Coordinates of C-alpha atoms in Angstrom, one line a residue:
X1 CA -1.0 -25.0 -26.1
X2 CA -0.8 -23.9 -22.4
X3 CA 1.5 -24.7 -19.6
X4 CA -0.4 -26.5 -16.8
X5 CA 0.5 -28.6 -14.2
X6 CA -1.0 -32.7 -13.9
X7 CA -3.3 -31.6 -11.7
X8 CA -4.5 -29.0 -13.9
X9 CA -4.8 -31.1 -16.8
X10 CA -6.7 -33.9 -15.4
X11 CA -9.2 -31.3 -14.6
X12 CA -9.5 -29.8 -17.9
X13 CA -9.9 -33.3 -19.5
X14 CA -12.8 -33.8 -16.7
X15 CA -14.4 -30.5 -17.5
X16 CA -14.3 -31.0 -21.2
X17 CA -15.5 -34.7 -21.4
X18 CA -18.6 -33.3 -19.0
X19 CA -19.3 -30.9 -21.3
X20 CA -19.1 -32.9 -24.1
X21 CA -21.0 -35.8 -22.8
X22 CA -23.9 -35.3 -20.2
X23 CA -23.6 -38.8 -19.2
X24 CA -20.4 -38.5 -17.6
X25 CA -20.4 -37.7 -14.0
X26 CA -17.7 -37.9 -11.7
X27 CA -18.2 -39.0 -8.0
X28 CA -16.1 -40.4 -4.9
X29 CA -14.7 -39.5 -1.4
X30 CA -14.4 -34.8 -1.2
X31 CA -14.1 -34.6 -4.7
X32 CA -17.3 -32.1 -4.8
X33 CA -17.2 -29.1 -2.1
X34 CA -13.5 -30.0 -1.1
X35 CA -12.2 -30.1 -4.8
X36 CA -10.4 -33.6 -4.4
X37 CA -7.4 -34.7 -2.1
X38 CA -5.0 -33.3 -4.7
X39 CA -8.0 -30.4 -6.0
X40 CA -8.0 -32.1 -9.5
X41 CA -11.8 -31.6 -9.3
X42 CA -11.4 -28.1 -8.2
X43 CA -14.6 -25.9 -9.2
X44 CA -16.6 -29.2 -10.9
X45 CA -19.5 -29.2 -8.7
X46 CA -19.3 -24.9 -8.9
X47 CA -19.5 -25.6 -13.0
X48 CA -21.9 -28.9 -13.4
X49 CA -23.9 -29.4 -10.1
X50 CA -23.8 -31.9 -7.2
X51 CA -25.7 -34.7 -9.1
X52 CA -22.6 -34.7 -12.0
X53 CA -20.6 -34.1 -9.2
X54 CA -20.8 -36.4 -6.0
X55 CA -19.3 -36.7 -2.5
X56 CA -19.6 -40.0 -1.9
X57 CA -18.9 -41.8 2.5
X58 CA -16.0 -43.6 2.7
X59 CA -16.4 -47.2 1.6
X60 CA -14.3 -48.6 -1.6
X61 CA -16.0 -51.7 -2.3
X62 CA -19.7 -49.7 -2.7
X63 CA -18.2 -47.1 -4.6
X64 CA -16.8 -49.7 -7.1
X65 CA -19.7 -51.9 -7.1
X66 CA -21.6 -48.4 -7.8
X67 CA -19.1 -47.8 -10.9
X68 CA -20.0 -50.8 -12.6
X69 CA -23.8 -50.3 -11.9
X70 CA -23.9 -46.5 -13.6
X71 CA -22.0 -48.2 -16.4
X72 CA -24.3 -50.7 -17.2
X73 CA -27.1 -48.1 -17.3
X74 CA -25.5 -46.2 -20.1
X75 CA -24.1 -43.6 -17.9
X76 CA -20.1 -42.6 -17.8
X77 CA -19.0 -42.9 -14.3
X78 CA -15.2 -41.9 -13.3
X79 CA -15.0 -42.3 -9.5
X80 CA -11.7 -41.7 -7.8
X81 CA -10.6 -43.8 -4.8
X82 CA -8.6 -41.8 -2.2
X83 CA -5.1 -43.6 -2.7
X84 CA -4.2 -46.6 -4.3
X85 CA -3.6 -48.5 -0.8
X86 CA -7.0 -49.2 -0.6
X87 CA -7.4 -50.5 -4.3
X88 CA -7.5 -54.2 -2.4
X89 CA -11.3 -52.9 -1.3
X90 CA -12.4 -52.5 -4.6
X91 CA -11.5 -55.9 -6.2
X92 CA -14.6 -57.6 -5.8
X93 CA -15.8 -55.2 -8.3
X94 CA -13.2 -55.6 -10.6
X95 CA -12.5 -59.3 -10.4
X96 CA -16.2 -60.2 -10.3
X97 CA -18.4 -58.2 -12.2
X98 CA -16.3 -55.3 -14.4
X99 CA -13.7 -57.2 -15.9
X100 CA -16.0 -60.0 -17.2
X101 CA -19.9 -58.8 -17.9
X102 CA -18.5 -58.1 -21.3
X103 CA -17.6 -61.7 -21.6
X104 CA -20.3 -63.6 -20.2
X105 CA -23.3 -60.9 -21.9
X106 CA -21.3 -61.7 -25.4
X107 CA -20.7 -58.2 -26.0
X108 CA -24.1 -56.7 -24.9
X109 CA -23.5 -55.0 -21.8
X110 CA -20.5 -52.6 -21.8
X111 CA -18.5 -51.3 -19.0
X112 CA -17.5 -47.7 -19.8
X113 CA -16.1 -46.3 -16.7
X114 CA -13.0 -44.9 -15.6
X115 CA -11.1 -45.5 -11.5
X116 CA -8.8 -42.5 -11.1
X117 CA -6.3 -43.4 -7.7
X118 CA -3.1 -41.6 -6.8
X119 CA 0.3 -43.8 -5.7
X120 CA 3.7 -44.0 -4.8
X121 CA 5.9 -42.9 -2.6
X122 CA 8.3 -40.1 -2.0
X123 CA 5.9 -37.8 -0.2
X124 CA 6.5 -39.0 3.1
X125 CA 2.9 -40.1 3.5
X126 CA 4.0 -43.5 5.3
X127 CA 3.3 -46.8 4.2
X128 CA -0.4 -46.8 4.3
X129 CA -0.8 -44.3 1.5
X130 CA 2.5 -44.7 -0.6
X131 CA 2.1 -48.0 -2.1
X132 CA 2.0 -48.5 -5.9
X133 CA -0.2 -51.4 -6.2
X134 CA -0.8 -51.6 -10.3
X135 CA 0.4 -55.3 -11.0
X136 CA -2.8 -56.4 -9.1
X137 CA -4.7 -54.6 -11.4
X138 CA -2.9 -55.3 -14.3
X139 CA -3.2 -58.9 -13.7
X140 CA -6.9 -58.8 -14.6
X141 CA -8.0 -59.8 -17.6
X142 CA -10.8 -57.0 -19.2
X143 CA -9.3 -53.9 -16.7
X144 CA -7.1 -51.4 -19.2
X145 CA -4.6 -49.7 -17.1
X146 CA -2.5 -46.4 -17.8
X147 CA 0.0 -44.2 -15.8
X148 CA 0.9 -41.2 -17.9
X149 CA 3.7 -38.6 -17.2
X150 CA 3.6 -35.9 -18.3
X151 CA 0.6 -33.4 -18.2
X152 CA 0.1 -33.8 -21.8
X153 CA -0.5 -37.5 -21.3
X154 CA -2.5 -36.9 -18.1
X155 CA -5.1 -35.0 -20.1
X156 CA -4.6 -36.9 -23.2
X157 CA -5.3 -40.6 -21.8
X158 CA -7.7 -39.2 -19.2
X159 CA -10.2 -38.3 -22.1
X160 CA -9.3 -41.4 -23.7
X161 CA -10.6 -43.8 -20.9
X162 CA -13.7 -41.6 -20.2
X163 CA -14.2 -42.0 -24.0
X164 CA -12.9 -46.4 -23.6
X165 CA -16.0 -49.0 -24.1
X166 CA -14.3 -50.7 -21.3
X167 CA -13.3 -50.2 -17.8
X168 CA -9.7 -48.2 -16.9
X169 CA -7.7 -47.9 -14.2
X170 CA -6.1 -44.2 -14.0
X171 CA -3.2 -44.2 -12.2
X172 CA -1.6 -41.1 -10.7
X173 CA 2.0 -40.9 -8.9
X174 CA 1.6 -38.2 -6.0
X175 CA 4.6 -36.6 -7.0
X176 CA 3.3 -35.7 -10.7
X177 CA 0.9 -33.0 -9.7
X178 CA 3.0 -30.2 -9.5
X179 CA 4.5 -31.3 -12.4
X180 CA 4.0 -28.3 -15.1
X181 CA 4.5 -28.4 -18.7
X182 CA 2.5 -27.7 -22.7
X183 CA -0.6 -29.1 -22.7
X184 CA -2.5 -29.5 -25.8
X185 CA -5.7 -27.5 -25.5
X186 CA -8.1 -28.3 -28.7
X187 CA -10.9 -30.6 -26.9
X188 CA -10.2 -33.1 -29.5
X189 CA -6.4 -33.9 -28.1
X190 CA -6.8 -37.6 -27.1
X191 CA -3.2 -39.7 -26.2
X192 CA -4.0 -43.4 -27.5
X193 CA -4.4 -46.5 -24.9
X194 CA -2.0 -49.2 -25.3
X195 CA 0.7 -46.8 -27.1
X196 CA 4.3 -46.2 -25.6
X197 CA 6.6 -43.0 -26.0
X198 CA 10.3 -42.7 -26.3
X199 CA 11.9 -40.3 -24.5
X200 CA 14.9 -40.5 -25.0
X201 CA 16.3 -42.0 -28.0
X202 CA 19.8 -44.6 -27.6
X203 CA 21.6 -47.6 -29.1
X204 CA 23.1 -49.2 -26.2
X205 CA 20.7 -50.3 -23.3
X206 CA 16.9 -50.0 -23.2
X207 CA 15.4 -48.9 -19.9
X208 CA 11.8 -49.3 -19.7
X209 CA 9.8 -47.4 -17.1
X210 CA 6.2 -46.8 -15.8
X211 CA 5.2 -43.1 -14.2
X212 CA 7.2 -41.4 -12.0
X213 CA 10.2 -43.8 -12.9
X214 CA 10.1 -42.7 -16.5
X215 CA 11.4 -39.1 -15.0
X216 CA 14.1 -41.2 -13.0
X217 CA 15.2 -42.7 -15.9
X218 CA 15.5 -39.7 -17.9
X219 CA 18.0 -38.7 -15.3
X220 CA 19.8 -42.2 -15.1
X221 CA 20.4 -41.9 -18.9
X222 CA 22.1 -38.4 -18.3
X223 CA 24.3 -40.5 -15.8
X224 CA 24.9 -43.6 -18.6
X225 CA 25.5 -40.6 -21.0
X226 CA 28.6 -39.2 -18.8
X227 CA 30.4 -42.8 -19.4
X228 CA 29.6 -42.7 -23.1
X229 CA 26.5 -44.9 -22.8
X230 CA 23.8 -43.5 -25.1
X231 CA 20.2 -45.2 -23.4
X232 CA 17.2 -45.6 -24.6
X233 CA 14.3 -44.2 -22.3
X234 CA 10.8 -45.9 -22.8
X235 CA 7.9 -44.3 -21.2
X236 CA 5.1 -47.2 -21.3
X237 CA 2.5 -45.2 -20.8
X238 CA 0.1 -48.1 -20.8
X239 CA 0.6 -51.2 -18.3
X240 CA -2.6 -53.1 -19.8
X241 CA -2.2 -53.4 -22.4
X242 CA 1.2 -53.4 -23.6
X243 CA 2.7 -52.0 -26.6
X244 CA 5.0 -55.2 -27.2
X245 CA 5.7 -53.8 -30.9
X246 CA 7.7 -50.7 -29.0
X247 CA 9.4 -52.8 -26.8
X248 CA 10.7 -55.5 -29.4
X249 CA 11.8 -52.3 -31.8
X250 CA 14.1 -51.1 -28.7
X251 CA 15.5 -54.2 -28.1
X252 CA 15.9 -55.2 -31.8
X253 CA 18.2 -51.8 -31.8
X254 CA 20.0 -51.9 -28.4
X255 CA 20.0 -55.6 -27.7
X256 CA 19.9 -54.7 -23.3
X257 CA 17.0 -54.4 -21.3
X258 CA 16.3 -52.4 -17.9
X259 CA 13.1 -53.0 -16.4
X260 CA 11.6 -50.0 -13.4
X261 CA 8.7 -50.1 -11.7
X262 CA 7.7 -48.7 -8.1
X263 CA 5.8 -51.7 -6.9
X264 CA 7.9 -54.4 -5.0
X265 CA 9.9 -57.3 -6.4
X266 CA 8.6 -60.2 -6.0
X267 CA 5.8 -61.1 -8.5
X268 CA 5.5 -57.6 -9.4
X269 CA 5.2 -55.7 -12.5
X270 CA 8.8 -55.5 -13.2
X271 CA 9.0 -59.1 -13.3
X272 CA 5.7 -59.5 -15.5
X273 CA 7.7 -57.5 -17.9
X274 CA 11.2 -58.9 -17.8
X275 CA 8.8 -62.4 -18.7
X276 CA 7.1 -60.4 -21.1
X277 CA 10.8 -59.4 -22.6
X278 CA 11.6 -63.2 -22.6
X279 CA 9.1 -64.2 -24.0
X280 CA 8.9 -61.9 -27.5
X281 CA 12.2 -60.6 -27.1
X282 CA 14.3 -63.5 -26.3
X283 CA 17.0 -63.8 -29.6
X284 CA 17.6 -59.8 -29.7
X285 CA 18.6 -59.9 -26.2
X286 CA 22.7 -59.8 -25.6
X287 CA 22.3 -59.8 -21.5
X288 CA 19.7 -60.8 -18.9
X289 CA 17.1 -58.5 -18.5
X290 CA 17.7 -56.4 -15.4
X291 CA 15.0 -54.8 -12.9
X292 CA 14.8 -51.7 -10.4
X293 CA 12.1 -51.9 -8.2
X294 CA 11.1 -51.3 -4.6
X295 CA 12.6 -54.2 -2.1
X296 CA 10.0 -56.5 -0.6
X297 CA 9.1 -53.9 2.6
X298 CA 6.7 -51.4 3.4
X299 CA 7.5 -47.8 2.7
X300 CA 9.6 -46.3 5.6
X301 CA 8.2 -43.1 7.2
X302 CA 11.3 -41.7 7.7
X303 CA 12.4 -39.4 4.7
X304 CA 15.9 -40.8 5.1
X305 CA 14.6 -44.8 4.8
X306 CA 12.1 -43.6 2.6
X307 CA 14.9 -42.5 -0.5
X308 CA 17.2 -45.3 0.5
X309 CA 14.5 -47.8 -0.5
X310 CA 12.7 -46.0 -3.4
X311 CA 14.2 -46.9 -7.0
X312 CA 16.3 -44.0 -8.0
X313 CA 18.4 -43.1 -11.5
X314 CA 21.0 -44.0 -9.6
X315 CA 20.2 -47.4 -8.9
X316 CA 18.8 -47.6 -12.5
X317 CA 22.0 -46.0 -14.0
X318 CA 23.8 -49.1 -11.8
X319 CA 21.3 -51.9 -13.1
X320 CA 22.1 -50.6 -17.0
X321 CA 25.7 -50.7 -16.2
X322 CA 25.0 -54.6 -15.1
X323 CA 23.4 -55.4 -17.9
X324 CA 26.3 -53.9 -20.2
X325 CA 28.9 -55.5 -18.4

């Protein structure tokens, strides 16, 4: 075990999938001679070359398009688009040719590639680069799509999606990358796709959370725990696909649901999840399910606006409260 921070552990999960796989190479926009926006591919190209390791112009929808190309060949492409804001650019790919070659080849052509981004807001990056977009990724059919938490995670899933037959999304919240904690370090350590983590164990209200929000509701369960309200904290881990046998367990026990997610209201991934809730969860459930999200604007560049519209354990601490009254 060492202590490193997210950063550091995506790049250690990069360095040891390259060595253990020569057809993995990583490219995208100053990921080579710059190191990456965030320097999780810091000293790459130093260690594996410039044709494993790729600065690419800037132009989404060829990058993806070139994705799903090198992964047809038999190669293991994990590009990384410069902020999840521009995910929109890349959908063509996704929509149209990733998420369904699978499908309409009957299982002959395989997609293994990987689409690192960074979201969210808090950073005061304004509202072109603090969206978290994930529910229109999630909504496709074929995509996986994972947003771990903790360093551990980070490196864990990210050598589980190089290693995936299909195409992932890697989502990473700008916030985490400072984040330090123990990190597994035998090259073997891979954190399973599709698996959810408690967190914090409870029997009176559920609360369950994807990325950053999973540290917010950690906090907002301190809060509940002051008024002699003993949460339950769900880190999903995995937004596609779901682990629907965690979340039914939770419920069976606590019988309350909270749903937070950074992406807005309306027909986002909260809401997906509340239905989700309904849907298998329905006779456990005591209360309506309740959600935390971001309100239906764009992220305020003012620090001020900015925290006043971003879900917080306070608002989440308030929402189980709702949902117990």
């Amino acid at each position: 075990m060492a202590k490193l921070r997210y950063a550091e552990a995506l790049n250690a999960a990069l360095r040891e999938e390259m060595q253990r796989d020569p057809n993995v190479f990583l490219f995208g926009e100053d990921i080579a001679r710059y190191g990456g926006v965030f320097k999780v591919t810091r000293g790459l190209m130093e260690e594996f070359g410039e044709s494993r390791v790729r600065d690419t112009p800037i132009s989404e929808q060829t990058l993806a398009a070139m994705a799903v190309t090198a992964a047809m060949t038999g190669t293991r492409p994990v590009l990384e688009i410069m902020y999840a804001d521009f995910m929109p650019l890349v959908l063509d790919a996704l929509i149209n040719q990733a998420s369904i070659y699978e499908y309409i080849w009957a299982d002959q052509v395989q997609m293994p590639f990987v689409l690192r981004t960074q979201g969210g807001g808090g950073a005061g990056a304004g509202a072109q680069h603090s969206k978290s977009l994930d529910v229109l990724i999630a909504h496709i059919p074929g995509i996986k799509v994972v947003a771990p938490v903790t360093p551990a995670d980070a490196k864990g899933m990210l050598k589980a999606a190089i290693r995936d037959q299909q195409p992932v999304v890697f989502l990473e919240h700008k916030l985490l990358y400072n984040l330090r904690d123990e990190v597994p370090d035998d090259e073997d350590f891979i954190v399973e796709i599709g698996k959810a983590r408690t967190v914090v164990e409870g029997t009176d209200i559920s609360i369950f959370a994807t990325s950053r929000m999973v540290l917010e509701s950690q906090k907002a369960a301190e809060l509940l725990a002051a008024d002699g309200i003993k949460a339950e904290v769900i880190d999903l881990r995995s937004l596609r696909p779901l682990d629907l046998n965690a979340i039914k367990a939770s419920i069976a026990k606590t019988h309350h649901a909270v749903v937070v997610n950074e992406g807005w209201r309306f027909c986002g991934y909260a809401a997906e999840l509340s239905a989700t809730i309904m849907d298998h969860a329905f006779d456990d459930l005591d209360a309506p399910v309740q959600r935390v999200t971001l309100p239906d604007l764009p992220v305020p560049y003012s620090e001020p606006l900015e925290m006043a519209v971003l879900p917080n354990a306070a608002k989440i601490a308030d929402a189980a409260r709702k949902a117990l009254a």
